[in-house]
Coordinates of C-alpha atoms and ligand atoms in Angstrom, one line a residue:
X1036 CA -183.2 -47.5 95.6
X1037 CA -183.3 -45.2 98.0
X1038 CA -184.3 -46.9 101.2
X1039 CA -182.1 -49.5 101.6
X1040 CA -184.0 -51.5 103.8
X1041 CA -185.1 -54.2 102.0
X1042 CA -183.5 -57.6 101.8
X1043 CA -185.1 -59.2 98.8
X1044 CA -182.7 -59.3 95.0
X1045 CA -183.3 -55.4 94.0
X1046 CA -185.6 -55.6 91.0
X1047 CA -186.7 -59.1 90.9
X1048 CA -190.4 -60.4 91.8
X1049 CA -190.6 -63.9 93.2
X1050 CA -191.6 -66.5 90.6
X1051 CA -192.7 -70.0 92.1
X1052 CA -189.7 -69.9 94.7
X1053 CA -187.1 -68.1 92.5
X1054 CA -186.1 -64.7 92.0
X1055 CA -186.7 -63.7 88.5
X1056 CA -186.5 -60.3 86.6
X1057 CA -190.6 -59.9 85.2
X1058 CA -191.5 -59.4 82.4
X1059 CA -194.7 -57.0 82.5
X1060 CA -194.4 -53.3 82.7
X1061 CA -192.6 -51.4 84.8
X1062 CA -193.4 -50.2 88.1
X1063 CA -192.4 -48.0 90.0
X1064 CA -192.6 -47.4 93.9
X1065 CA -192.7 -43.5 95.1
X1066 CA -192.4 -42.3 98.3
X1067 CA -195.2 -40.0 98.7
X1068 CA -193.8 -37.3 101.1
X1069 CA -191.7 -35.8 98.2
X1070 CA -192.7 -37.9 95.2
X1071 CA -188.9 -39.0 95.1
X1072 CA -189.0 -42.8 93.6
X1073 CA -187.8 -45.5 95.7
X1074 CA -187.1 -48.5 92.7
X1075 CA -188.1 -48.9 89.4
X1076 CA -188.4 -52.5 88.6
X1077 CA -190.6 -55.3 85.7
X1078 CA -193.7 -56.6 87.3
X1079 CA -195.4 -59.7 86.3
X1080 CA -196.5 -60.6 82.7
X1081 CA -199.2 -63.3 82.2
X1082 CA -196.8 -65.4 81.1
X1083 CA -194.6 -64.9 84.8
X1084 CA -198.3 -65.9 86.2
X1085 CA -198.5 -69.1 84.1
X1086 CA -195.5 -70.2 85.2
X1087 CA -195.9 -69.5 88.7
X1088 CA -199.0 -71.3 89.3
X1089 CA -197.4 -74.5 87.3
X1090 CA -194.9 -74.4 89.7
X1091 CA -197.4 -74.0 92.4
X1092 CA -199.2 -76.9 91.3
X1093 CA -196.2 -79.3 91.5
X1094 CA -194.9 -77.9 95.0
X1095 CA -198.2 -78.0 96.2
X1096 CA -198.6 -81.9 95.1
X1097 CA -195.7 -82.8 96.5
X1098 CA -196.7 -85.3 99.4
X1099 CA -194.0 -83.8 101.4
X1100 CA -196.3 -80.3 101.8
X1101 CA -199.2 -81.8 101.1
X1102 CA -199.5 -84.4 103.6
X1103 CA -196.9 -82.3 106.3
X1104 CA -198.8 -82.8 109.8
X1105 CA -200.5 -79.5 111.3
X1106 CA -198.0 -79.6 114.2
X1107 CA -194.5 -79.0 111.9
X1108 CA -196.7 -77.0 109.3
X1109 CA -197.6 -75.0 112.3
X1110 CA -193.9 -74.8 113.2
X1111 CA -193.2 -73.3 110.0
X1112 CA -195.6 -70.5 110.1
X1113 CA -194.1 -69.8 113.8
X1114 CA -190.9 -69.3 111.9
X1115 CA -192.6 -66.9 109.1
X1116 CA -193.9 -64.9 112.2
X1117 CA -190.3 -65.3 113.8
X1118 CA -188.8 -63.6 110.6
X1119 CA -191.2 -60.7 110.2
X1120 CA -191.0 -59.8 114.2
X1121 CA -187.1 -59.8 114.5
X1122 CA -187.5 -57.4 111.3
X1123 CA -190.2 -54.9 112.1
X1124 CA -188.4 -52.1 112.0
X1125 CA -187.2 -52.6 108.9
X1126 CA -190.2 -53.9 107.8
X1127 CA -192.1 -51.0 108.7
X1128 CA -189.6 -48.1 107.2
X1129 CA -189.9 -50.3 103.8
X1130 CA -193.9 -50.0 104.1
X1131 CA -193.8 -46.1 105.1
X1132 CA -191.5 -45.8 102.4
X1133 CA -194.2 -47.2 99.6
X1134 CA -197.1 -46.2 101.3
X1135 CA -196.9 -42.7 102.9
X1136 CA -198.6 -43.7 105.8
X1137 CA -196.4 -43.1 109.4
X1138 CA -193.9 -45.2 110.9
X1139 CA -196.5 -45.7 113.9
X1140 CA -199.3 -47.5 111.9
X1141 CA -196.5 -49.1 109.5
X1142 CA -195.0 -51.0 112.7
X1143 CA -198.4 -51.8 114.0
X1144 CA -199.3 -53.3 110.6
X1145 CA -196.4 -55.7 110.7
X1146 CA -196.8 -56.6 114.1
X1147 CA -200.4 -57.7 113.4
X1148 CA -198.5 -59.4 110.5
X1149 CA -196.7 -61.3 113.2
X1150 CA -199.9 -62.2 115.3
X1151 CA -201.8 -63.5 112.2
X1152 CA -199.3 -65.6 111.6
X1153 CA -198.8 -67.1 115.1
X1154 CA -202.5 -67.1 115.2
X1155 CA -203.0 -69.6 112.2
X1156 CA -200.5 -71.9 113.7
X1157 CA -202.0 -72.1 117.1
X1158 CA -205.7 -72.9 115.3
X1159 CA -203.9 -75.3 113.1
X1160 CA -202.7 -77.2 115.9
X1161 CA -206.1 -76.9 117.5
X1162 CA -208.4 -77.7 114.6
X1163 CA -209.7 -81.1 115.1
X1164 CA -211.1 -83.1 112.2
X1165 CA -214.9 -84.8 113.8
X1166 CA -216.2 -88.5 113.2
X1167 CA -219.8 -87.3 113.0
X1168 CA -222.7 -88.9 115.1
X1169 CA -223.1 -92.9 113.1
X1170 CA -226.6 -93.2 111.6
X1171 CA -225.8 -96.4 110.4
X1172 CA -223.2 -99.4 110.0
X1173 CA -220.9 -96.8 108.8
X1174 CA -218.2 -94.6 110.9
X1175 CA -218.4 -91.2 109.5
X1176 CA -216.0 -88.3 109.5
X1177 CA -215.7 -85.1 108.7
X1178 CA -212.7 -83.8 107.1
X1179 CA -210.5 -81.0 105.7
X1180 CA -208.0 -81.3 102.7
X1181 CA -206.0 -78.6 100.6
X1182 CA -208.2 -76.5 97.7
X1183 CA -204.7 -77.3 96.1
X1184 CA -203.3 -73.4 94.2
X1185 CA -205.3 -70.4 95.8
X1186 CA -204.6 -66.6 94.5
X1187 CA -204.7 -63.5 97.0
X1188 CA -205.5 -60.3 95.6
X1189 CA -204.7 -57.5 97.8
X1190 CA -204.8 -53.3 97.6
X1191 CA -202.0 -50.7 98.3
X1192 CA -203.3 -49.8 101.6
X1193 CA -202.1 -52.2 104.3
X1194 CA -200.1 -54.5 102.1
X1195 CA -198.3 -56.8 105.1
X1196 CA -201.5 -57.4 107.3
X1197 CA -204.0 -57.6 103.9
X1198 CA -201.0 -60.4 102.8
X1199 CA -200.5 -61.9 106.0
X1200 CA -204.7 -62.3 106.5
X1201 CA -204.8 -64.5 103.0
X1202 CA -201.2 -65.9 103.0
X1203 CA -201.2 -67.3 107.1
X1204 CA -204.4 -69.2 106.8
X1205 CA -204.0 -70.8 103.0
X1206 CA -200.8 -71.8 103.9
X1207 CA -201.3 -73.3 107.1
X1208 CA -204.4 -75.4 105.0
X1209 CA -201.9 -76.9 102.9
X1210 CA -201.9 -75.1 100.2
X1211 CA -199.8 -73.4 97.6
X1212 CA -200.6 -69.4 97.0
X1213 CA -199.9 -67.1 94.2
X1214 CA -200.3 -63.8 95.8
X1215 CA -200.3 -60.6 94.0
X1216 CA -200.5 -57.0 95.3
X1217 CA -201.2 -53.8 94.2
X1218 CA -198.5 -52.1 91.6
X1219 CA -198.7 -49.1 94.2
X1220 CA -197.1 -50.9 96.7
X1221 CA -195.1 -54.2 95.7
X1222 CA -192.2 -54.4 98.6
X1223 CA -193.6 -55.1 101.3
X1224 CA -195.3 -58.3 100.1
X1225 CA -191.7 -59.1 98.2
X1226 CA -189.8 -58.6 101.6
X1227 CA -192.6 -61.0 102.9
X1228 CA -191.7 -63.5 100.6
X1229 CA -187.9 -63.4 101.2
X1230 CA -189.1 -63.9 104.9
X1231 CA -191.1 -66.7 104.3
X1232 CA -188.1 -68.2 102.1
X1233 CA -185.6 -68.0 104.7
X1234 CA -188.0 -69.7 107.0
X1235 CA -188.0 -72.3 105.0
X1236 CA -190.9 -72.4 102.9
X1237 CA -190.5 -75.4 100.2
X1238 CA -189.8 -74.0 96.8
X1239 CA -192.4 -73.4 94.6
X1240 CA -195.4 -73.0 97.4
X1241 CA -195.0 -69.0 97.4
X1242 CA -195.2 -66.9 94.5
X1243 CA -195.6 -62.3 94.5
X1244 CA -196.3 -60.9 91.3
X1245 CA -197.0 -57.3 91.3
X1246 CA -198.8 -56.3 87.5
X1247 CA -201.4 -55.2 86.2
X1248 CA -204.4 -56.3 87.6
X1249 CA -205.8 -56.9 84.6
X1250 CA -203.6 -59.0 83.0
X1251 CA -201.6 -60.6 86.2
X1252 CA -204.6 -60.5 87.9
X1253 CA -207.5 -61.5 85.8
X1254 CA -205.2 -64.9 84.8
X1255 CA -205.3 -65.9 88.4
X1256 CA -208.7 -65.3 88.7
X1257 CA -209.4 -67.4 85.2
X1258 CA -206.7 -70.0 85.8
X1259 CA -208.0 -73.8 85.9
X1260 CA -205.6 -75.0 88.4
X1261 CA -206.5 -72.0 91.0
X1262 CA -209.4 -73.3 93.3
X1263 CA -210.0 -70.3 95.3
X1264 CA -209.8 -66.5 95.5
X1265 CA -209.6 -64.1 98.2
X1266 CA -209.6 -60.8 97.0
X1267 CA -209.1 -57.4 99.1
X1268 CA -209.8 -54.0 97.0
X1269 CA -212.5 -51.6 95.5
X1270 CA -216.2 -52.9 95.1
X1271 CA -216.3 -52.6 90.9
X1272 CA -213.4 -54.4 91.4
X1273 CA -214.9 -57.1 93.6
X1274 CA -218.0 -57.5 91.7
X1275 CA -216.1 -58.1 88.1
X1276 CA -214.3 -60.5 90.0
X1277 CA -217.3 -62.5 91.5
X1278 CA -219.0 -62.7 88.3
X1279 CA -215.6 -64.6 86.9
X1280 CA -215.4 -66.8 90.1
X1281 CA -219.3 -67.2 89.4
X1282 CA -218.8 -68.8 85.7
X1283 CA -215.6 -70.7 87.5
X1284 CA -217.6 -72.0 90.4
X1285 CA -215.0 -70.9 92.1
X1286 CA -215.0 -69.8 96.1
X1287 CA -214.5 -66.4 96.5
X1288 CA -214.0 -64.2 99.2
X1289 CA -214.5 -60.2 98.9
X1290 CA -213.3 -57.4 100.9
X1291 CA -214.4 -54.1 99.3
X1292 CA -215.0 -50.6 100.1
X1293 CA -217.3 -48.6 103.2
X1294 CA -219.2 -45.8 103.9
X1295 CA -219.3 -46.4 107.5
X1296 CA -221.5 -44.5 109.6
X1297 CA -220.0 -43.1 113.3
X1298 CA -223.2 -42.5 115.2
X1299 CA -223.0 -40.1 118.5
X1300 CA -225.7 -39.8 120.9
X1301 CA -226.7 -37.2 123.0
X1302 CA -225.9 -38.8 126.4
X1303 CA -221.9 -39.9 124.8
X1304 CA -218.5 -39.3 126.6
X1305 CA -218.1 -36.4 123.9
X1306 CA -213.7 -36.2 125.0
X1307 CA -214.1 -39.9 124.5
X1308 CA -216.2 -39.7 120.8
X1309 CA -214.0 -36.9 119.3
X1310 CA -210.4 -38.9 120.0
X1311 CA -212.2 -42.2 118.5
X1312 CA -213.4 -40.0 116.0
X1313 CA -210.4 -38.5 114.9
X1314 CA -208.9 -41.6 114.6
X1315 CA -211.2 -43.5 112.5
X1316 CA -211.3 -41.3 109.7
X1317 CA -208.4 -39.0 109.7
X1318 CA -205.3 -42.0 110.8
X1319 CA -204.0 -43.3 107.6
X1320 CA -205.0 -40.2 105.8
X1321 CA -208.7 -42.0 105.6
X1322 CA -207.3 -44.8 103.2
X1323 CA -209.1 -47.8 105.0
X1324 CA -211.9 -49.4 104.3
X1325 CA -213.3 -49.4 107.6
X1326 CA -212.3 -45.5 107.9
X1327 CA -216.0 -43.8 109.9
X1328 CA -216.2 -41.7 107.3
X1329 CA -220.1 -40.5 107.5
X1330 CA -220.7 -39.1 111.5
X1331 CA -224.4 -38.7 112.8
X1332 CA -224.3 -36.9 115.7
X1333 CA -227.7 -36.4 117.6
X1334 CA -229.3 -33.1 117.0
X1335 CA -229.8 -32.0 120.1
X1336 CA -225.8 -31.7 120.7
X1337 CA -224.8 -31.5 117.1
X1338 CA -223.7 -27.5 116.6
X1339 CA -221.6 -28.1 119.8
X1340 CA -220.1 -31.0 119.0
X1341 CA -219.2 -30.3 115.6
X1342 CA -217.4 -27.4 116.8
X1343 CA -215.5 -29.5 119.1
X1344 CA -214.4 -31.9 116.4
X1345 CA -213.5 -29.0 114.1
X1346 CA -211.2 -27.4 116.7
X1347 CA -209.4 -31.2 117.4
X1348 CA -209.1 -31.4 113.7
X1349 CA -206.9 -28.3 113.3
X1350 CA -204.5 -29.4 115.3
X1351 CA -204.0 -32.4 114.2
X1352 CA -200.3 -33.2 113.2
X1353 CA -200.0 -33.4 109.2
X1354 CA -196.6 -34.3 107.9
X1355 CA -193.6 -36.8 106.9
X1356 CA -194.3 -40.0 107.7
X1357 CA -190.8 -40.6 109.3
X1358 CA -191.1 -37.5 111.4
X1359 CA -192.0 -38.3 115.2
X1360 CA -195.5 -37.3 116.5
X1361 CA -197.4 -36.9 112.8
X1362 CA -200.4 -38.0 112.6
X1363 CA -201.8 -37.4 109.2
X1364 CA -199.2 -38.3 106.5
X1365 CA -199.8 -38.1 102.8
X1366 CA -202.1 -40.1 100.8
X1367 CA -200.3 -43.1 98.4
X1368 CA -199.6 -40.7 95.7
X1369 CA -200.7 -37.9 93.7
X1370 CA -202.8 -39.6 91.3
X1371 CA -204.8 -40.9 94.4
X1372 CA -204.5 -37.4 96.0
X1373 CA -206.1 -35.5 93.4
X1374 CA -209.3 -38.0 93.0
X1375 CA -210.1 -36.9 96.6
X1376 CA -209.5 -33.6 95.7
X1377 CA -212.2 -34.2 92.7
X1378 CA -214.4 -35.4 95.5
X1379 CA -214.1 -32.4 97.9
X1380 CA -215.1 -29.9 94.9
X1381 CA -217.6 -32.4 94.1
X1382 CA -219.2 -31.8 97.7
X1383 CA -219.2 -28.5 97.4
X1384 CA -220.7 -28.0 94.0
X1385 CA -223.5 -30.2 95.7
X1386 CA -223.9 -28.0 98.2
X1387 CA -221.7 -28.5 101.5
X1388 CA -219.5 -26.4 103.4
X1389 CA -216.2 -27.1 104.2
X1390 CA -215.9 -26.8 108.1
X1391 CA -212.6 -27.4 108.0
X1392 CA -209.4 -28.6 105.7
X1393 CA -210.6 -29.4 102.2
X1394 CA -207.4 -28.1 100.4
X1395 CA -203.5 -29.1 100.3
X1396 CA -201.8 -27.6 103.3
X1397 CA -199.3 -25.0 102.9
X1398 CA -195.2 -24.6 103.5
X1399 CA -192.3 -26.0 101.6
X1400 CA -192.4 -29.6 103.3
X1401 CA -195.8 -30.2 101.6
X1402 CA -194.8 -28.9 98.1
X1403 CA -193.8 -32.2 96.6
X1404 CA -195.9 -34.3 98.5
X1405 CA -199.5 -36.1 98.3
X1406 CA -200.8 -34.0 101.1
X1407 CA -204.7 -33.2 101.6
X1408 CA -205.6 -31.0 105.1
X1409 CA -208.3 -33.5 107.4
X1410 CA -211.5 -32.1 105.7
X1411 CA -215.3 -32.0 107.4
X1412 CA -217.7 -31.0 105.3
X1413 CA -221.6 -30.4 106.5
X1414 CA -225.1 -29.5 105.1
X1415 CA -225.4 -32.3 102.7
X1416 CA -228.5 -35.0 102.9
X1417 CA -227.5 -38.8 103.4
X1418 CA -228.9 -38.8 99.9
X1419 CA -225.6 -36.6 98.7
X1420 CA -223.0 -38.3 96.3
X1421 CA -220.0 -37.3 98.6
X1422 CA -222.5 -39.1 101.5
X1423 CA -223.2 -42.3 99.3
X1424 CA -219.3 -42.6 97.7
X1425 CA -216.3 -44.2 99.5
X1426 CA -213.7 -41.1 99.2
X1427 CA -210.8 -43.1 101.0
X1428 CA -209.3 -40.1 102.1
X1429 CA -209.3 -38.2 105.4
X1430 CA -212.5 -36.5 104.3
X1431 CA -215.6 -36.8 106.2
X1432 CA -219.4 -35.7 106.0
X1433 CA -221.4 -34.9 109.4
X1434 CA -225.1 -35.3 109.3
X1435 CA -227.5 -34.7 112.0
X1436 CA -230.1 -37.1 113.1
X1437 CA -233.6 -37.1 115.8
X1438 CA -233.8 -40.7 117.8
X1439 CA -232.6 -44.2 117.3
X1440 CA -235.2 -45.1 114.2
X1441 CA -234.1 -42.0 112.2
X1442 CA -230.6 -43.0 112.5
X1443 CA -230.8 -46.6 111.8
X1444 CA -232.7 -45.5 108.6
X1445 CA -230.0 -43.3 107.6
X1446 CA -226.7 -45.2 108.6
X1447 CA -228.2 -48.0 106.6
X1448 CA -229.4 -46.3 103.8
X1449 CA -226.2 -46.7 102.0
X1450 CA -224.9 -49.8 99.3
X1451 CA -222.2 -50.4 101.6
X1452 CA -222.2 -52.3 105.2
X1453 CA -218.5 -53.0 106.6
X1454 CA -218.4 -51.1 109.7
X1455 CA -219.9 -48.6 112.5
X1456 CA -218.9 -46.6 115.7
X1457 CA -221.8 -45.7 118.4
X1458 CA -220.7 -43.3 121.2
X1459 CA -223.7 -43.6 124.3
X1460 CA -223.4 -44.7 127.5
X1461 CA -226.5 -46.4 127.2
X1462 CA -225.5 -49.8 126.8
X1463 CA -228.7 -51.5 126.0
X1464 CA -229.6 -48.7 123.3
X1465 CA -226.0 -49.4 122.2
X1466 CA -226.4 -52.9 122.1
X1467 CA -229.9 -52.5 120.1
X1468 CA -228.4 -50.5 117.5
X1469 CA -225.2 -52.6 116.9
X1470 CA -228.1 -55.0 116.1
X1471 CA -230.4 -53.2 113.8
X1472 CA -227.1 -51.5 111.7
X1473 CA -225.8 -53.0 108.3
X1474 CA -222.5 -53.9 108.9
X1475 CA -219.5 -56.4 109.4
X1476 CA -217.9 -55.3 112.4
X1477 CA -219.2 -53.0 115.3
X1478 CA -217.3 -50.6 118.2
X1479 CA -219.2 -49.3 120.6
X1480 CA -217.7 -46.6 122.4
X1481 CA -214.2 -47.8 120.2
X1482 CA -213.4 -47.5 116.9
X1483 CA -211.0 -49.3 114.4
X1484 CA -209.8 -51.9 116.8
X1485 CA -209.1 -55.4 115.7
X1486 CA -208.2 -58.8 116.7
X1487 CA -207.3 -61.5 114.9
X1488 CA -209.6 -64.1 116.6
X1489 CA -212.9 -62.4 115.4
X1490 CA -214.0 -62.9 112.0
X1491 CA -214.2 -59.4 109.7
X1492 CA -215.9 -58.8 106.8
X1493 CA -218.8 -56.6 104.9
X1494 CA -222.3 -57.0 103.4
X1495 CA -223.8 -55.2 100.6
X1496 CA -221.1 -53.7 98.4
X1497 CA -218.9 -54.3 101.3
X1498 CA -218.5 -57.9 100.2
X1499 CA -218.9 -61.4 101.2
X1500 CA -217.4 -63.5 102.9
X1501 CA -215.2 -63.1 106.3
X1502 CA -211.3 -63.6 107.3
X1503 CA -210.0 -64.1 110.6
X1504 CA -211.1 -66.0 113.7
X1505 CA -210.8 -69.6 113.8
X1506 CA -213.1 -70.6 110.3
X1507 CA -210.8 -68.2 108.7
X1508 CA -208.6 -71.6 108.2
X1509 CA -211.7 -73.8 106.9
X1510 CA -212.6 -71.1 104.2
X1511 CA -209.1 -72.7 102.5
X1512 CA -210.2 -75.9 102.6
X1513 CA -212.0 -78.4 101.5
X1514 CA -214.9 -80.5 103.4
X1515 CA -215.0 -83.7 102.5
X1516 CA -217.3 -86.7 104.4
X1517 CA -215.8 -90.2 105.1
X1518 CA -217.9 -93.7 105.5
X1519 CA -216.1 -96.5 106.4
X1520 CA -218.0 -99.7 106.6
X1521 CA -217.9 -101.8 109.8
X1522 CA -219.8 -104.6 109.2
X1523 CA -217.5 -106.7 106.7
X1524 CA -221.1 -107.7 104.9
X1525 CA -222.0 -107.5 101.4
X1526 CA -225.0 -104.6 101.0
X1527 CA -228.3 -106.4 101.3
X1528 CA -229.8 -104.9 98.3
X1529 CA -227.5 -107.0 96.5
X1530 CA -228.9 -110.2 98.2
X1531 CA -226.6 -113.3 99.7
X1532 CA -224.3 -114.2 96.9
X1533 CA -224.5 -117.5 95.5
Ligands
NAD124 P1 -208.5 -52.1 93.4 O1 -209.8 -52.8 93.3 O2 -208.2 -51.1 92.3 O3 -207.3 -53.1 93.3 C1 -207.1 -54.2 94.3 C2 -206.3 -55.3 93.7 O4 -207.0 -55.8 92.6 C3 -204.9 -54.7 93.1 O5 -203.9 -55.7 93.4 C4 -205.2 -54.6 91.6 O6 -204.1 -54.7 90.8 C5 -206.1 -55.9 91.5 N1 -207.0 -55.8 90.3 C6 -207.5 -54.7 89.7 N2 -208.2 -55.0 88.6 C7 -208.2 -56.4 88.5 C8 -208.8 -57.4 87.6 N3 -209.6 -57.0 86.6 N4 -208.6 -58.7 87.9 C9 -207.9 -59.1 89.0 N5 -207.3 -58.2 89.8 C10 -207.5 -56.9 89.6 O7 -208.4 -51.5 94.8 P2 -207.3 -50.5 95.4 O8 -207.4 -49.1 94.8 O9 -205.9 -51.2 95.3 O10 -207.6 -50.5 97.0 C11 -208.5 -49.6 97.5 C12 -209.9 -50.3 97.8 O11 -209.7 -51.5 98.6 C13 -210.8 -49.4 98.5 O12 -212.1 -49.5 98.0 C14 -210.9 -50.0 99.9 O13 -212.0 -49.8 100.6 C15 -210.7 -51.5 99.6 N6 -210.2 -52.2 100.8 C16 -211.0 -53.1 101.5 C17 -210.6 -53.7 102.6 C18 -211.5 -54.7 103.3 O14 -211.0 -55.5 104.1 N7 -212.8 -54.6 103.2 C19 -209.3 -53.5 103.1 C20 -208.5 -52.6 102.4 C21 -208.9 -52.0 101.3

């Protein structure tokens, strides 16, 4: 391997607690500035799967985990957050290594990593179970076990903080988690694993099996011992994935695509709008789901705004994500490159013009990469595929639109609702639109800011279902009610006993 910065056994995926060559196809990890490959290793068969999730089950049972008390459980996840933050350096040259994306959002990734983390302990600790209001002779209670094995599903795009999100809560409810990421981007989650090992994990609780999706995937989704799902990743993805959890009765959680509308208004900081802008469509290249990747801006400023946001585009910084000061790195890899290539010539054979970008950039450090130029394209209706579509790629549409009513129609007129900007400084009209809009999450005057403590999620074809904030922990357990008798007498239905 080339990038020596990882600490887990080269070539080995984590089995149940033990490092184990797989025995599924190979994968193998590029680095997308020059296509050179970074390791070449077996991911998981079905028959790596099967035996993690029987070794799940037992570790999971074991009283010792199982009945562990939320303060030392709590210690433990302290210690997981410990082991990522004294490593985020590495951590994040590992992740801009497999991913593409820049050293600067890598090491913010991981140190959200560490946050989630300490996050889940501190709610641990702070989660009380109730005894519920007595209606009769009864004390009742209210309380949370383990589901027992969970699975986490995740996607290439932020592998440590989509892991950390599904691994920090289940864990901290007590259970065991088979966890399996995307095959474009296995070591980060594997270098989480040797963290959480060294912090002491018991054996057996943990498992990371990059594979196929459909084969690794689909048995953790069928599986009979695995009680819940949370899956991150593409909608057709999601919904085949509900329908199995449907037939299962299964919880399941869904975090899927966006087509998230950035509104401005007339009466907007436009300095303000266009740096927000920037950033939540072009940082990451535009692979994120919340990426504002469809802007409205308010007719009566539109040409002159547009031509701002066009002239910050240009001189945005596109290059290796190891070099200092770039802004837009390449996409994940080629393959992924040229489907948003498909969609660019697919908005123009529909009509739109290409304001800016919309082609790979030129000069010898591009030539081997997964480079696309920050694209805007304009003069397509709402209605437009490149308008409906999630692109995931640092491509986005600009619309114009009259008054509040005619963008409210618009922004929601769309299958998916994760997320929306609004730049006014009209608070209450800000306010009122955040309201009416069909989506998870809202910035006003912001965009793509996050904290753990508030719960994030989509509707529509954005998903169901919401991670973070303090219920993220309850959505890995179970409820269960308690009635404990007080009175010591036998039920009167029965009568006096003879
Ligand atoms: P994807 O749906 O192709 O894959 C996601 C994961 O599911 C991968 O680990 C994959 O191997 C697995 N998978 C694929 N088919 C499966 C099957 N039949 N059974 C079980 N597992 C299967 O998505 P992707 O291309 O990896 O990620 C990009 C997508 O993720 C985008 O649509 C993006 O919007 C979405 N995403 C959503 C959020 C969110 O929080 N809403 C965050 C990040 C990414």
């Amino acid at each position: 391997m080339k990038d020596t910065t990882h600490d887990f056994p080269d070539g080995r995926i984590f089995v149940g607690g033990t490092w184990e060559h797989g025995q599924g196809a190979p994968i193998t990890s590029t680095f997308s500035h020059d296509g050179s490959a970074n390791i070449t290793f077996n991911g998981a068969s079905r028959e790596d799967g099967e035996r993690a999730i029987a070794r799940a089950k037992a570790a999971q049972a074991d009283p010792a985990w199982r009945n562990m008390l939320p303060h030392e459980r709590a210690k433990l996840l302290h210690r997981i957050a410990d082991g990522i933050e004294a490593n985020i350096d590495r951590i994040s040259r590992l992740q801009s290594r497999d991913t593409g994306k820049t050293l600067t959002e890598t090491a913010a990734l991981a140190a959200s990593a560490v946050g989630t983390f300490r996050y889940f302990a501190a709610v641990l600790e702070t989660s009380d179970e109730t005894l519920t209001s007595r209606r009769g002779t009864s004390l009742t209670a209210s309380v949370h076990e383990p589901i027992g094995v969970v699975g986490a599903i995740t996607p290439w795009n932020s592998p440590i903080a989509s892991d950390a999100q599904k691994l920090a809560p289940a864990l901290a409810a007590g259970n065991a988690v088979v966890l399996k990421p995307s095959s474009w981007s296995p070591l980060v989650s594997l270098e989480l694993a040797r963290i959480c090992e060294e912090a002491g994990l018991p054996k057996g609780l943990l498992s990371v099996l990059p594979g196929s999706g459909r084969e690794v995937g689909n048995l953790i989704v069928e599986h009979a011992d695995i009680g819940r799902i949370a899956f991150t990743g593409g909608t057709d993805t999601g919904r085949r994935l509900g329908e199995q959890a449907g037939r299962k009765l299964m919880p399941i959680s869904l975090e899927l695509g966006g087509k998230s509308p950035t509104i401005v208004f007339e009466d907007a900081d436009q300095d303000l709008a266009v740096a927000g802008i920037l950033f939540g469509i072009f940082s990451s290249s535009g692979q994120s789901c919340i990426a504002g990747s469809r802007l409205f801006v308010q007719r009566s400023i539109y040409d002159a705004f547009v031509e701002k946001l066009v002239a910050a585009t240009k001189k945005l910084r596109v290059g290796d994500p190891f070099a200092k000061g770039t802004q837009v790195a390449p996409l994940i890899n080629t393959e992924h490159r040229d489907a948003v290539e498909g969609y660019i010539k697919g908005a123009v054979e529909e009509g739109g013009e290409i304001l800016c970008g919309g082609k790979r950039p030129e000069g010898d450090q591009y030539a081997n990469g997964a480079y696309i130029e920050p694209t805007i394209i304009a003069g397509l209706p709402n209605t437009a595929k490149t308008c409906r579509e999630e692109i995931f790629g640092p491509v986005l549409v600009v619309l114009p639109f009259d008054d509040e009513a005619d963008v409210i129609a618009q922004g929601n007129d769309n299958d998916y609702g994760l997320a929306c900007g609004i730049w006014t400084r009209d608070f209450p009209r800000a306010w009122c639109v955040a309201g009416a809009i069909k989506a998870g999450t809202v910035w006003i005057n912001t965009y793509k800011q996050f904290s753990i403590s508030t719960p994030f999620g989509g509707d529509g074809a954005s998903g169901m279902g919401r991670e973070k904030g303090r219920e993220g922990l309850r959505v890995w357990q179970r409820q269960k009610g308690i009635y404990c008798d007080l009175t010591g007498q036998p039920h009167p239905w029965a009568g006096v006993p003879a």
